[in-house]
Coordinates of C-alpha atoms in Angstrom, one line a residue:
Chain Q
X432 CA 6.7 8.3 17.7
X433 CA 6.3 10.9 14.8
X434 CA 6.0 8.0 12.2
X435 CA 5.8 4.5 11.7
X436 CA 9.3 3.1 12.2
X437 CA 10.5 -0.5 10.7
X438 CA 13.2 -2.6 11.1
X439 CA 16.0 -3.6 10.2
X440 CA 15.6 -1.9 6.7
X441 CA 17.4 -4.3 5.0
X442 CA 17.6 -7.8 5.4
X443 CA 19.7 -10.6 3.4
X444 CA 19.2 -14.0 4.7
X445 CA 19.7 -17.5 3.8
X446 CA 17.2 -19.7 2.5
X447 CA 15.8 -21.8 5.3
X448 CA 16.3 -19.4 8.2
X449 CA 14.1 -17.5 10.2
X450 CA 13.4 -13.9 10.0
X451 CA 11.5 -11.4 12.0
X452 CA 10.5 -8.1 11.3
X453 CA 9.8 -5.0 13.3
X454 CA 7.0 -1.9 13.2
X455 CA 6.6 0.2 16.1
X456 CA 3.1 2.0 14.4
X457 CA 2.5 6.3 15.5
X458 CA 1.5 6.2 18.9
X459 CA -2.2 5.9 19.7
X460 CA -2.7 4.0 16.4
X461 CA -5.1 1.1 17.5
X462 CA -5.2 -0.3 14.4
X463 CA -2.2 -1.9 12.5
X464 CA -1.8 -3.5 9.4
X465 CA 1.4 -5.4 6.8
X466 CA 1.2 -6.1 3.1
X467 CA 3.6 -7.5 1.0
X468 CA 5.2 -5.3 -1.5
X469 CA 6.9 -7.3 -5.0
X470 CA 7.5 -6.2 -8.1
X471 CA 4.6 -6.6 -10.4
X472 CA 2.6 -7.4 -7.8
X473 CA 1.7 -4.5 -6.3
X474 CA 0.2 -4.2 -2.6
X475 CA -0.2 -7.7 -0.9
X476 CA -2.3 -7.8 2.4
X477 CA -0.8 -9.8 5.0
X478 CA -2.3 -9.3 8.0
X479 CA -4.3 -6.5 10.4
X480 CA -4.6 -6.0 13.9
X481 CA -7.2 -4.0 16.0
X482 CA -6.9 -3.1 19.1
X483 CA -7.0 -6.4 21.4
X484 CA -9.5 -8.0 18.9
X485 CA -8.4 -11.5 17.2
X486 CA -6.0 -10.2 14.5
X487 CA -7.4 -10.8 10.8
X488 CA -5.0 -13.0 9.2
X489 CA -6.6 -13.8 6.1
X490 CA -3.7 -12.6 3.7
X491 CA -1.2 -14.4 5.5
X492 CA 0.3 -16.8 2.5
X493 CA 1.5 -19.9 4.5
X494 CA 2.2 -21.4 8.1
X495 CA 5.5 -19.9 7.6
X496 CA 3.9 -16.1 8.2
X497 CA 3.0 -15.5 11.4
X498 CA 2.6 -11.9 13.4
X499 CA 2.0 -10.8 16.2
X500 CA 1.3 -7.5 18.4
X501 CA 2.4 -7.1 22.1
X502 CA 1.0 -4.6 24.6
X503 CA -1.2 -3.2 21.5
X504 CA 1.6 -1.2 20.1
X505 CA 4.9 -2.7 18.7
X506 CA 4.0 -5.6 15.8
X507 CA 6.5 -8.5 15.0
X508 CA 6.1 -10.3 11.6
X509 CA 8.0 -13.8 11.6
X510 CA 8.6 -15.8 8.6
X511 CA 9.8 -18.9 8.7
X512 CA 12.1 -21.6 6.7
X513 CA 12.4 -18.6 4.5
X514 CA 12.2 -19.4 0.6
X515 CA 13.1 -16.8 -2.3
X516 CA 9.9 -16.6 -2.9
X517 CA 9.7 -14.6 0.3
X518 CA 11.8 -12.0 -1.2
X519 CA 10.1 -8.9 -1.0
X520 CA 9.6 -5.3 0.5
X521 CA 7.4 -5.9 4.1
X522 CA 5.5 -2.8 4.6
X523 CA 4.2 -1.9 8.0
X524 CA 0.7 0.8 8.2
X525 CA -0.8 2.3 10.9
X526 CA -4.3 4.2 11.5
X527 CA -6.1 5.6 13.9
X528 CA -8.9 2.9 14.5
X529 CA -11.4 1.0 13.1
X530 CA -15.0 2.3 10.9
X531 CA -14.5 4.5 7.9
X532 CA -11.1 5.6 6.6
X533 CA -11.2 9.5 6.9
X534 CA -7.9 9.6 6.6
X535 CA -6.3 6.9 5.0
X536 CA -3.2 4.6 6.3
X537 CA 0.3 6.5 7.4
X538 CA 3.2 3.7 6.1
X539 CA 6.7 2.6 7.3
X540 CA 9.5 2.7 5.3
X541 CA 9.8 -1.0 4.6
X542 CA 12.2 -3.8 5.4
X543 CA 13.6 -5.4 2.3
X544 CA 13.9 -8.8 2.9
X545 CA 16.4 -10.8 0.6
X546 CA 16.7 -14.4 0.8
X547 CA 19.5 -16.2 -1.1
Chain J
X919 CA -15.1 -9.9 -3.5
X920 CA -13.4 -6.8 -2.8
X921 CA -10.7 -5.8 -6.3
X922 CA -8.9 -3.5 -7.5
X923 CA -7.7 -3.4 -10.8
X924 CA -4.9 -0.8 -12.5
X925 CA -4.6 -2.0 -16.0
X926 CA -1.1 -0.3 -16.7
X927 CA 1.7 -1.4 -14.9
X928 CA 3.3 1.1 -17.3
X929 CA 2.7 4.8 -18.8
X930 CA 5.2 7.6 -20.3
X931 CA 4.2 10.8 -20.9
X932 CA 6.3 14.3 -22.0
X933 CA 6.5 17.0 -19.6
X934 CA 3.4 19.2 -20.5
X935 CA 1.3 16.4 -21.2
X936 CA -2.3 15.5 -20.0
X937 CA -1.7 11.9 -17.8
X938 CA -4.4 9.2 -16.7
X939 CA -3.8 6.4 -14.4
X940 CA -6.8 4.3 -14.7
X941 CA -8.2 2.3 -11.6
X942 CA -11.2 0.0 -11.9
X943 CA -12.6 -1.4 -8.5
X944 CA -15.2 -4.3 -7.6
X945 CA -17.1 -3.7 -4.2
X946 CA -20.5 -4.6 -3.2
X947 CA -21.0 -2.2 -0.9
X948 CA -20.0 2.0 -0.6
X949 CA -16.5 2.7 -1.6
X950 CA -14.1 4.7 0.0
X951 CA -11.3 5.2 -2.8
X952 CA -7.7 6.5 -2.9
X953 CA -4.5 7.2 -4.3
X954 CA -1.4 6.5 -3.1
X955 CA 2.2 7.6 -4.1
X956 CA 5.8 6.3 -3.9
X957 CA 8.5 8.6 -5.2
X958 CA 11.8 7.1 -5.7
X959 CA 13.7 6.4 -2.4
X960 CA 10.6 7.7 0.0
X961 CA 7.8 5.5 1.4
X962 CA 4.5 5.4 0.2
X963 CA 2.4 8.2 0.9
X964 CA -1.5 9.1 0.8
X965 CA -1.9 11.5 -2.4
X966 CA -5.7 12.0 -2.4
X967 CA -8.9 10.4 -1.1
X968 CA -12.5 10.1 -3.0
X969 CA -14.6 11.6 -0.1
X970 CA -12.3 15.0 0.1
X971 CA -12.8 15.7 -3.8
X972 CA -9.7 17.8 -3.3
X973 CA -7.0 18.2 -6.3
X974 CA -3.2 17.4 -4.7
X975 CA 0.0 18.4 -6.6
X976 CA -2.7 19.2 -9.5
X977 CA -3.9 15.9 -9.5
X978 CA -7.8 15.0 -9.1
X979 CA -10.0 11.9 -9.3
X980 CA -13.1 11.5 -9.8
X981 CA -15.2 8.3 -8.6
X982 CA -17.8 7.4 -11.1
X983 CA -19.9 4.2 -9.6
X984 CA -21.4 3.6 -13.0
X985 CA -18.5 2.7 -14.6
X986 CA -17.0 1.7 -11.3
X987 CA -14.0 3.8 -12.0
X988 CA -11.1 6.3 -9.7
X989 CA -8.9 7.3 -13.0
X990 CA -6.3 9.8 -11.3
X991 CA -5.8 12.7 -14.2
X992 CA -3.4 15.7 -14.0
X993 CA -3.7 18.1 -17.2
X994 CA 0.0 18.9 -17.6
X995 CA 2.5 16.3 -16.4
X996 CA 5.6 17.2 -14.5
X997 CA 9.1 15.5 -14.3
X998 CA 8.8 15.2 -10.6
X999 CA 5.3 13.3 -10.8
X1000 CA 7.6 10.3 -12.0
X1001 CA 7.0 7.5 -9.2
X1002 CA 4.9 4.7 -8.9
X1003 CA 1.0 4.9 -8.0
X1004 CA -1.4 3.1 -6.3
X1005 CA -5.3 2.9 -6.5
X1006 CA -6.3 1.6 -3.1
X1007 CA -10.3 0.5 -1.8
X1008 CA -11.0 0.4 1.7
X1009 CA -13.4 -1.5 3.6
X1010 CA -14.6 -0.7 7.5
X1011 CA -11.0 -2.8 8.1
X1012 CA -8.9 -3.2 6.2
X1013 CA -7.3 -1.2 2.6
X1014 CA -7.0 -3.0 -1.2
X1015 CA -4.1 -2.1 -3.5
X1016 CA -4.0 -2.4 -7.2
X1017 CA -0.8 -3.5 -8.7
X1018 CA 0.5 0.1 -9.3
X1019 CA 1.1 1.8 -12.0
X1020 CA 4.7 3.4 -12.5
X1021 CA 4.7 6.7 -14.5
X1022 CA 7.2 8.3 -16.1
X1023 CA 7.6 12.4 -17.2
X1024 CA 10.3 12.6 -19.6
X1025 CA 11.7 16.0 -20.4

């Protein structure tokens, strides 16, 4: 597609359920990434994916968070047992590949999770 | 340990006014530094990067490794440059956000 596309864009759930989250990156993007956005808190990275290497999940902040990336192209983040804690603004970016950053990340338009 | 550190989370200027968003980074090895932007109701967007030197929307920064610093500066501060900015580091994999800085123009 033109973009990177998320969805849903908003999404109000109860505490204890699962959610999932979609981002369908720009086509050809190999690499793919998802932060956390909260107030104060600025940018949080969550996880990254290149291409059909092991996925670096490093920022991921519990066994709750998990994500993953089918065919190399559309990504699912899953939270689960959701907390409002989790409440936040899941941002989905996309780049070309790996190496140097030429040309920075191209971002989704968000999902805003609420859980009450 | 890769950081990134925006010590205003904060700033109001008046229209016409000089504007500084400081950044402060930590990174052992050779930085690759940007700004990103978030106007109200859009998504974030890429404003300007280190290596291009370029000035966007009148806006330039300047890295200085000796002080290990990306302050974004504009000399005269519009109303529409209210929104909330990011200083971001990026490794070889992944990208480091500061906690933003939210600027305001008032008339």
């Amino acid at each position: 597609g033109a973009g990177v596309s998320q969805s849903p864009s908003n999404k109000v759930t109860e505490k204890g359920k699962d959610v999932e989250l979609r981002c369908d990156p720009i086509s050809g993007h190999t690499a793919l990434y998802w932060y956390r956005q909260s107030l104060g808190q600025g940018l949080e990275f969550l996880i990254y994916f290149q291409g059909n290497s092991a996925p670096d999940k490093s920022g991921l902040p519990s066994d709750r968070f998990s994500a993953e990336r089918t065919g190399g192209s559309v990504s699912t983040l899953t939270i689960q047992r959701t907390q409002q804690e989790d409440s936040a603004v899941y941002l989905c970016a996309s780049r070309p590949g790996s190496g140097r950053f030429n040309y920075g990340y191209t971002f989704g338009s968000g999902t805003r999770l609420t859980v009450v | 340990a890769q950081r990134v550190t925006q010590p205003e989370k904060l700033l109001s200027v008046f229209k016409g006014a000089p504007v500084e968003l400081k950044c402060n980074y930590s990174y052992s090895g050779s930085p690759e530094l940007f700004w990103y932007v978030q106007y109200s109701r859009q998504r974030l967007q890429l404003l300007l990067r280190h290596i291009s030197r370029e000035s966007i929307k009148g806006f330039t920064a300047d890295l200085n490794k000796g002080e290990t610093s990306f302050h974004l500066k504009k000399p005269f501060a519009q109303e529409e440059d209210s929104a909330m900015y990011y200083c971001a580091l990026g490794n070889n994999n992944d990208m480091r956000f500061g906690a933003g800085t939210r600027l305001t123009v008032k008339p």
